[in-house]
Coordinates of C-alpha atoms and ligand atoms in Angstrom, one line a residue:
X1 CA -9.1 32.3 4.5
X2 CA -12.1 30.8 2.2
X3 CA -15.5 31.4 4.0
X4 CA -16.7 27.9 5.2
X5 CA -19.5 28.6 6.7
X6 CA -21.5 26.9 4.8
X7 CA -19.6 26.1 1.4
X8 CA -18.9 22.8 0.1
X9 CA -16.3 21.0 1.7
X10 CA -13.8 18.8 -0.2
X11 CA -13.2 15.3 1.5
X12 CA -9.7 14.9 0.1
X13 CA -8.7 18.9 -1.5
X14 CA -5.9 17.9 -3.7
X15 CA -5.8 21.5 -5.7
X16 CA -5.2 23.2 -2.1
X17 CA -2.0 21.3 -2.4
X18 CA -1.6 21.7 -6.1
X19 CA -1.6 25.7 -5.6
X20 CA 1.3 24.9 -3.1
X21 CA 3.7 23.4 -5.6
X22 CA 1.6 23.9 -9.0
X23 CA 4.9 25.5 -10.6
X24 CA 7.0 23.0 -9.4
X25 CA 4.8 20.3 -10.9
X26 CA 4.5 22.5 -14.3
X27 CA 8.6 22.1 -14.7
X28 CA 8.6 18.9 -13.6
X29 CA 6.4 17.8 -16.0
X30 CA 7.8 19.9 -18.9
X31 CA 11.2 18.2 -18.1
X32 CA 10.0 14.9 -19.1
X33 CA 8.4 16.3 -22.4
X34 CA 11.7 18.0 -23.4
X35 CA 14.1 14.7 -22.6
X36 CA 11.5 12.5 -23.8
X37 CA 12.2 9.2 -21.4
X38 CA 8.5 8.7 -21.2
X39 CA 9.2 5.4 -20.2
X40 CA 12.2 4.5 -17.5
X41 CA 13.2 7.7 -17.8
X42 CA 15.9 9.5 -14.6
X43 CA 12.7 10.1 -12.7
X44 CA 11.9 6.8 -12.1
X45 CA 15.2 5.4 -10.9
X46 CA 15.5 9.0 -8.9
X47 CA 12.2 8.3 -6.9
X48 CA 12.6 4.7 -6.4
X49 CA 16.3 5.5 -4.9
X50 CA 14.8 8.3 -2.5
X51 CA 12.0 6.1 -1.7
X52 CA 14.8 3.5 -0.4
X53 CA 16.6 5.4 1.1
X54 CA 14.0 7.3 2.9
X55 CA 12.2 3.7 4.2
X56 CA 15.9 1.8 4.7
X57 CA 14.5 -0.7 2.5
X58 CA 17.4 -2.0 0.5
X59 CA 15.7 -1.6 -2.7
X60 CA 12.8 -0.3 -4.1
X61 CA 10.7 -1.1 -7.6
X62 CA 8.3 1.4 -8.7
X63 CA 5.6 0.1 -10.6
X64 CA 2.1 0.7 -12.4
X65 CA -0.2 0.7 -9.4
X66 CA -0.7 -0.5 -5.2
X67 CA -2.5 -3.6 -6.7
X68 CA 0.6 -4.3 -9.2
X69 CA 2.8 -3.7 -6.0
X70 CA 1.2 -6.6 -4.0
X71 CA 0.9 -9.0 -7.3
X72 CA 4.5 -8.7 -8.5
X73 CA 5.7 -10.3 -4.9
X74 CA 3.4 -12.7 -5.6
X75 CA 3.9 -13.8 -9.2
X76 CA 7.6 -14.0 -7.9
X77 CA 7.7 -15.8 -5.1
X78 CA 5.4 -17.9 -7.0
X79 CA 2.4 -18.3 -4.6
X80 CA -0.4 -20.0 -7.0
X81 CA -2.8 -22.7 -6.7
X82 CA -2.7 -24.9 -3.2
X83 CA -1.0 -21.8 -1.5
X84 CA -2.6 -19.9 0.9
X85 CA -2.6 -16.0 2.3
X86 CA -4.0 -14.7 5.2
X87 CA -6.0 -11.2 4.6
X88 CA -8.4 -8.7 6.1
X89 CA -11.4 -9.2 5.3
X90 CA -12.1 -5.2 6.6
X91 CA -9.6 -3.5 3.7
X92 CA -9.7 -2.6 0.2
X93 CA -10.7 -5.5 -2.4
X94 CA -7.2 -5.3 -4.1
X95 CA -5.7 -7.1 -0.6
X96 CA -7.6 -10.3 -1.4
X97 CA -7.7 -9.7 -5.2
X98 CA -4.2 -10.3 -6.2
X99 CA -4.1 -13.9 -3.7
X100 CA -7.0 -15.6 -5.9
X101 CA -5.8 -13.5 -9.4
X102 CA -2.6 -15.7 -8.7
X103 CA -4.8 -19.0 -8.2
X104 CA -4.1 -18.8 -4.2
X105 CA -6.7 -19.1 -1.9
X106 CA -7.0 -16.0 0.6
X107 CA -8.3 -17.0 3.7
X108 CA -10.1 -14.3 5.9
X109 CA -8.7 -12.6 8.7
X110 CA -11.1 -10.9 11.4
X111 CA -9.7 -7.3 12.9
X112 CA -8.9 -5.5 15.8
X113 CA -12.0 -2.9 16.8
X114 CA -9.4 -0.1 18.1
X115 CA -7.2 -0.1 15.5
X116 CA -8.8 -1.7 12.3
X117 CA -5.8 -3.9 11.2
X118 CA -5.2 -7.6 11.9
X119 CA -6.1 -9.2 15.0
X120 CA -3.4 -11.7 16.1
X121 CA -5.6 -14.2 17.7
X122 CA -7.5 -14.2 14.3
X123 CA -4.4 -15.2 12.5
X124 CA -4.1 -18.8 14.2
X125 CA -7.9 -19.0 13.7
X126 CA -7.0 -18.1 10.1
X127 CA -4.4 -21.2 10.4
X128 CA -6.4 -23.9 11.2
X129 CA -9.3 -22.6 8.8
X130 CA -6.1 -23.1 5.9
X131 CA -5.9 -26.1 7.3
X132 CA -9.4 -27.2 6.9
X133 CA -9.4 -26.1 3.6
X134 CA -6.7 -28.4 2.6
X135 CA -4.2 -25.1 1.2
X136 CA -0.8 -24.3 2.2
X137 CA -0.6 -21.1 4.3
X138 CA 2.7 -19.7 3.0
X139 CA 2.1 -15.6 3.6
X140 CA -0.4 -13.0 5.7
X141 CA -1.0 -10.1 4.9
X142 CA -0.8 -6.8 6.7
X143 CA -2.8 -4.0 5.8
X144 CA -1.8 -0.9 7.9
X145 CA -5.3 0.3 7.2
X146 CA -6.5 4.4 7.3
X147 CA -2.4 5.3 7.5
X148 CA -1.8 3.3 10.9
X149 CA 0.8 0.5 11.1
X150 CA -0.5 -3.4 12.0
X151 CA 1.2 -4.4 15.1
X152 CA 4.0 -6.3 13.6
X153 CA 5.5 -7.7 17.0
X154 CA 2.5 -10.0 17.6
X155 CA 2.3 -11.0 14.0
X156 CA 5.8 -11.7 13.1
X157 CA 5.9 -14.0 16.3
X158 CA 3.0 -16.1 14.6
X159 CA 4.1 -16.1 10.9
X160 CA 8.0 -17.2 12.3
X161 CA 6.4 -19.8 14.0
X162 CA 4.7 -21.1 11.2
X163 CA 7.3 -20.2 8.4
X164 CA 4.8 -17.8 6.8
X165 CA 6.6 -14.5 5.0
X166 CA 4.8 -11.0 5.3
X167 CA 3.5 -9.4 2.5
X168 CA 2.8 -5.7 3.7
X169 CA -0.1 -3.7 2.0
X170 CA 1.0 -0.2 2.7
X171 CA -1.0 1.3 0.4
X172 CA -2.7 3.8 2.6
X173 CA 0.3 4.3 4.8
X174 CA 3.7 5.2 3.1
X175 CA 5.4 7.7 5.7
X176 CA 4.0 5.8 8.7
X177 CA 6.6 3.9 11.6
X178 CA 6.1 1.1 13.6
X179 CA 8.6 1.4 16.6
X180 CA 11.2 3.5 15.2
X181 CA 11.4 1.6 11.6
X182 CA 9.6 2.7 8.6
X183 CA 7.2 0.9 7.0
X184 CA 8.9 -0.5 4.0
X185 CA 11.3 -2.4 6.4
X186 CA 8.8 -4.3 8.4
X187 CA 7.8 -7.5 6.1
X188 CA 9.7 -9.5 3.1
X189 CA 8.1 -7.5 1.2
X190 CA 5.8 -4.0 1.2
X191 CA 3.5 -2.7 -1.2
X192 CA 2.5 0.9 -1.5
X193 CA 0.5 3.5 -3.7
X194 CA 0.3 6.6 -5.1
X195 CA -3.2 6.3 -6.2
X196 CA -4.4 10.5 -6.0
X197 CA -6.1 10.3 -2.6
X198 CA -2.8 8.1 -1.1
X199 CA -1.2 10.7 1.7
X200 CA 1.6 10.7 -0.9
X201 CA 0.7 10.6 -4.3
X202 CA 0.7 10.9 -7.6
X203 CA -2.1 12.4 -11.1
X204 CA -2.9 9.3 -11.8
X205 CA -1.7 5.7 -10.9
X206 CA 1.2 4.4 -9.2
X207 CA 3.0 2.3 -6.1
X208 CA 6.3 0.9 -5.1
X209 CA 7.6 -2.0 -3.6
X210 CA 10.0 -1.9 -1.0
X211 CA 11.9 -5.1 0.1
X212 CA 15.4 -6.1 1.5
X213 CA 15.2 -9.5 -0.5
X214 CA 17.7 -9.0 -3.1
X215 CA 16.7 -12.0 -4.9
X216 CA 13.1 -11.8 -4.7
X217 CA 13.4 -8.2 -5.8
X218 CA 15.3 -8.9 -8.9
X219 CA 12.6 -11.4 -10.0
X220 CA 10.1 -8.8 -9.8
X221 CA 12.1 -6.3 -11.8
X222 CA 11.7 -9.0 -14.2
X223 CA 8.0 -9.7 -13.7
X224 CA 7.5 -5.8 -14.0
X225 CA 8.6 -6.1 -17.5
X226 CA 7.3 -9.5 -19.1
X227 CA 9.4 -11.7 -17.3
X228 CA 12.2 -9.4 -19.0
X229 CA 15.8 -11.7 -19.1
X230 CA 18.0 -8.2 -18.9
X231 CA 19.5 -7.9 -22.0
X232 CA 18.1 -11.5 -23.3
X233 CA 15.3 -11.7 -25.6
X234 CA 14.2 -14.7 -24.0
X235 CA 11.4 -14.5 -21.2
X236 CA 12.6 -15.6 -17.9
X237 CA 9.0 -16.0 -16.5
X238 CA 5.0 -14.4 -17.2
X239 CA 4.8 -11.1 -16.4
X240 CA 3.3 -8.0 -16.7
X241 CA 3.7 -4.2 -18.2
X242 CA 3.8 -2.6 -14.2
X243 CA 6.5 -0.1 -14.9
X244 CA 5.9 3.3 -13.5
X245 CA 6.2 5.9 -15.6
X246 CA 8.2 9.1 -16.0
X247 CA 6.2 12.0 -15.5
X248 CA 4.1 10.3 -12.6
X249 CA 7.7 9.9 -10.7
X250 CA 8.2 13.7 -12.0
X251 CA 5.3 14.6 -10.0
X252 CA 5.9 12.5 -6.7
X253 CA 9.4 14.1 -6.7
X254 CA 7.9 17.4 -6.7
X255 CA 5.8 16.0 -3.5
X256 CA 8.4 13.9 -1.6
X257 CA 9.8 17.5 -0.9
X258 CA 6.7 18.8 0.8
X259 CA 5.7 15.2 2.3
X260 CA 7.4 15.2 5.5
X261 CA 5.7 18.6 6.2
X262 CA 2.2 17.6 5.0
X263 CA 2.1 14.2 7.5
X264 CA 2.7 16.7 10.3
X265 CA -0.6 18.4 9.0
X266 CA -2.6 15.3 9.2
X267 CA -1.2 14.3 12.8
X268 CA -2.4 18.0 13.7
X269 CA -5.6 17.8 12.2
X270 CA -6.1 14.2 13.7
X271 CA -5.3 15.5 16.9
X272 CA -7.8 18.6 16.8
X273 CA -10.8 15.9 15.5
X274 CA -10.0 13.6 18.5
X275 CA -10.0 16.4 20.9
X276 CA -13.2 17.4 20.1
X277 CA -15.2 14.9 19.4
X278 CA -13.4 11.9 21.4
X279 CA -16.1 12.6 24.6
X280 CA -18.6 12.0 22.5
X281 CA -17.9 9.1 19.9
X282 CA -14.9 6.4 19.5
X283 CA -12.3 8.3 17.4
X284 CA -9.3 6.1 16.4
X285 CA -6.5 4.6 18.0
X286 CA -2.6 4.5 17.4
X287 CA -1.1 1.4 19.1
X288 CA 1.8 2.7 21.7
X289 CA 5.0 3.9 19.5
X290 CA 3.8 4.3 16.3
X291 CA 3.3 7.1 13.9
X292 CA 0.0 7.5 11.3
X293 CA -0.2 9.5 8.2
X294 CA -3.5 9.5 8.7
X295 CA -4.8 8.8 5.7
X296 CA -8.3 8.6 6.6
X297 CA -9.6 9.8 10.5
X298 CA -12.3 7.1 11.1
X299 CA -15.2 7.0 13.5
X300 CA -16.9 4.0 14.9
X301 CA -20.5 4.8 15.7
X302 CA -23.8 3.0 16.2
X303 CA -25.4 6.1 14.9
X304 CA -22.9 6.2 11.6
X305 CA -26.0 6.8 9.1
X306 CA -27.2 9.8 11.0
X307 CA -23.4 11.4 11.5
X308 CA -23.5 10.8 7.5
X309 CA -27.2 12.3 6.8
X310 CA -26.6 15.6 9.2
X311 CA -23.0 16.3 7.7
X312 CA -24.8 15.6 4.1
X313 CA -27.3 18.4 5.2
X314 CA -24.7 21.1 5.8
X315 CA -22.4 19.8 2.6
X316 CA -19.6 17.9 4.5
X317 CA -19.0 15.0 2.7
X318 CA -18.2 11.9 4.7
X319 CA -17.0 8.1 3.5
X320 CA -17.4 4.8 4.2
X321 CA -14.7 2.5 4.3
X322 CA -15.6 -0.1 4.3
X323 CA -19.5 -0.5 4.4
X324 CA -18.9 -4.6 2.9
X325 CA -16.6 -7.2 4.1
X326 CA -14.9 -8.6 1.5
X327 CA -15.9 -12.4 2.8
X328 CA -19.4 -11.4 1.8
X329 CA -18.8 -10.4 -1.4
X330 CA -19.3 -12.4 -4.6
X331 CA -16.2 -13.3 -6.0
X332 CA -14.5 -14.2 -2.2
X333 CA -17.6 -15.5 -0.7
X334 CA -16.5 -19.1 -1.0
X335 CA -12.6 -18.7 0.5
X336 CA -12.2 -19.7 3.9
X337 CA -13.0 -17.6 7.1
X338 CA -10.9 -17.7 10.3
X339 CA -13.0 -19.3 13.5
X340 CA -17.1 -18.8 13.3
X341 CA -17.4 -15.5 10.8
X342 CA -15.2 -12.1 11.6
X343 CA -17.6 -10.1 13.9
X344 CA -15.4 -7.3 14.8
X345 CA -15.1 -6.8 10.6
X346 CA -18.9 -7.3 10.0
X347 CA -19.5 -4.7 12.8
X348 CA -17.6 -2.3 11.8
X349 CA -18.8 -2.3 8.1
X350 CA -21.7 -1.0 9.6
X351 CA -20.9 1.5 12.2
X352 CA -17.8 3.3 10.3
X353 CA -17.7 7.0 8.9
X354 CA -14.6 8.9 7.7
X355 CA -14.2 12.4 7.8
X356 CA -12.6 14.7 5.9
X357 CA -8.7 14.2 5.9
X358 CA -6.0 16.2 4.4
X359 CA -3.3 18.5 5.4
X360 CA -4.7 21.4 4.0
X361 CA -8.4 21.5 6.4
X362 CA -8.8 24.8 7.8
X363 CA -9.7 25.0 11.9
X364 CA -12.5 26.8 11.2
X365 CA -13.8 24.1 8.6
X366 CA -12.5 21.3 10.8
X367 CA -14.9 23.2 13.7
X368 CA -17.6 23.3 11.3
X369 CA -17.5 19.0 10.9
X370 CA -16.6 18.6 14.6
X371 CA -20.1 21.0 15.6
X372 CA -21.9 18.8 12.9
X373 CA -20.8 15.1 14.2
X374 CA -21.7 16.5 17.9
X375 CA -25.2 17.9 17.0
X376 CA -25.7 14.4 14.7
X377 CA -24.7 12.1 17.9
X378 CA -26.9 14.2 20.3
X379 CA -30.2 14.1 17.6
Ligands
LIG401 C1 -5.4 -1.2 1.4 C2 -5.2 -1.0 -0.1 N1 -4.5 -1.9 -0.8 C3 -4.3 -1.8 -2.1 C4 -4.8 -0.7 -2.8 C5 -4.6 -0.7 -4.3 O1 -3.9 0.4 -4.7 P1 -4.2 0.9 -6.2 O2 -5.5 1.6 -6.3 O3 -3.1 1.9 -6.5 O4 -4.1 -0.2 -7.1 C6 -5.5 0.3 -2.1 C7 -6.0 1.4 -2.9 O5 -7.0 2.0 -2.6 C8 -5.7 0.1 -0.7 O6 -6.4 1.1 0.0

């Protein structure tokens, strides 16, 4: 056991999980360099068929990146200019990124303060503020944000009703299920990625798309590749180089095998934070009959800058996701906004704090960050 008294900590320690499996990865790698397949090569169509079956998705696409794997839906279904999407304004900037790369408008969604992801009442806010703004609403988006899954039930009963598909951002949350179903299964279509802090990822970037929409997922297989015609030299349509490549899927191969084990980790480890520090702070959520894989453990606190100054001071390192809404931010400041502003999202840009999260935190390390938030919230 390292001595952690005192010692740095790691916020996300990917080489305690590269000792694990460093051989593996070593021969996985130097597979690829001996067949050469760089590109499409066996490890590509091996991962994306595991990641299928694994989800119950009927088919998965790998592809270059989490942001590729939420813009390749979209380039083919052919959302663009008139066509609205409904985001979180409290997630990542790619969620809103690839609606107005596309020309769309996203409109902004406020929150729910328990469990971060979208707030259904917010979504027919987010309806009439489409409205106003003279666009089509045609998708939402889900984020299932810090590893949790949105509460599909309530959505899906809103975006039926108003013939609006679901674009899933899974990006943080590959692993996680939402009433016995794995995420991959629970929109049209769902993004994920293997971006190096992801709970599963890769060395460098990487996501999938999941989808049961045969049609839809051929036309991104196309998009992936320049609008590639299969076998014709003629481009079907614009699209992109997204392809995932051989080595990276080499690597995630290597880590599907240990996955399974390393999400029960995190659900121990989010366990042990919330029973120490849950007297003494709001500690996060899950909605009833879901799983997390816990991608970030997330605190809500009025005293957030102090938690992050006294863990500083004795070399925890925290993060902030996400200290600015993306409504507020320059290039989305002029989309529309569900209802009068998103308060829950503007609140909790200022009073959140994540701790560090992987499966490898020792107890006494983890005792060490809990002592440190409880000495912070009693200062
Ligand atoms: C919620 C969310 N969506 C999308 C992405 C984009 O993924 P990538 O960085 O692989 O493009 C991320 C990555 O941080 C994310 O957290």
């Amino acid at each position: 056991m390292r001595d952690t008294a005192s010692s740095p900590l790691p916020f996300i320690d990917l080489q305690a999980q590269r000792s694990r499996i460093s051989d593996q990865i070593d021969a996985a790698i130097r597979r690829v360099l001996d067949h050469g397949a760089f590109i499409m090569g066996p490890e590509v169509t091996d991962v994306e068929r595991q990641l299928a079956d694994r989800t119950g998705a009927a088919h998965c696409l790998t592809c270059a990146s989490g942001t590729d794997a939420l813009i390749l839906p979209l380039m083919a279904a052919d959302i663009g200019p008139g066509d609205a999407v409904l985001v979180p304004s409290f997630t990542f900037t790619s969620s809103a990124e690839v609606v107005a790369l596309r020309g769309a408008t996203p409109v902004f969604v406020d929150v729910d303060p328990q469990t971060f992801n979208i707030d259904a009442d917010s979504l027919k806010s987010g309806l009439r503020a489409a409205d106003s703004a003279g666009v089509t609403a045609k998708a939402l988006m889900t984020v299932d944000l810090f590893g949790q899954p949105a509460d599909f039930d309530p959505i899906r009963e809103i975006a039926d009703e108003h013939g609006l598909w679901i674009l899933d951002d899974a990006a943080q949350a590959f692993g996680a299920t939402y009433k016995g179903s794995s995420l991959g299964t629970l929109g049209r279509v769902t993004g994920t990625s293997f971006y190096p802090s992801k709970p599963l990822s890769c060395y460098g970037d990487g996501g999938a798309i999941l989808t049961d929409d045969t049609e839809l997922y051929e036309r991104m297989k196309s998009v992936r590749v320049h609008g590639n015609g299969g076998g014709s030299a003629e481009a079907k349509c614009l699209g992109l180089t997204a392809r995932f490549d051989s080595i990276q899927a080499a690597i995630l191969l290597e880590k599907l095998k240990i996955f399974d084990d390393e999400c029960e980790k995190r659900n121990v480890i989010a366990q042990r934070y919330s029973e120490g520090l849950s007297d003494v702070v709001q500690t996060p959520q899950l909605i009833d009959d879901v799983t997390s894989v816990w991608a970030q453990y997330t605190l809500v606190s009025e005293q957030r800058n102090t938690i992050v100054e006294t863990l500083a001071a004795d070399s925890i390192p925290t993060a902030l996701f996400y200290p600015l809404p993306l409504h507020i931010q320059g290039p989305y400041r002029n989309y529309p906004v569900a209802g009068n502003g998103l308060p829950v999202t503007e609140r909790l840009a200022n009073q959140v704090v994540s701790l560090p999260m992987h499966p490898y935190l020792e107890a006494d390390a983890q005792a060490r960050i809990i002592a440190a938030v409880r000495t912070a919230l009693a200062s």
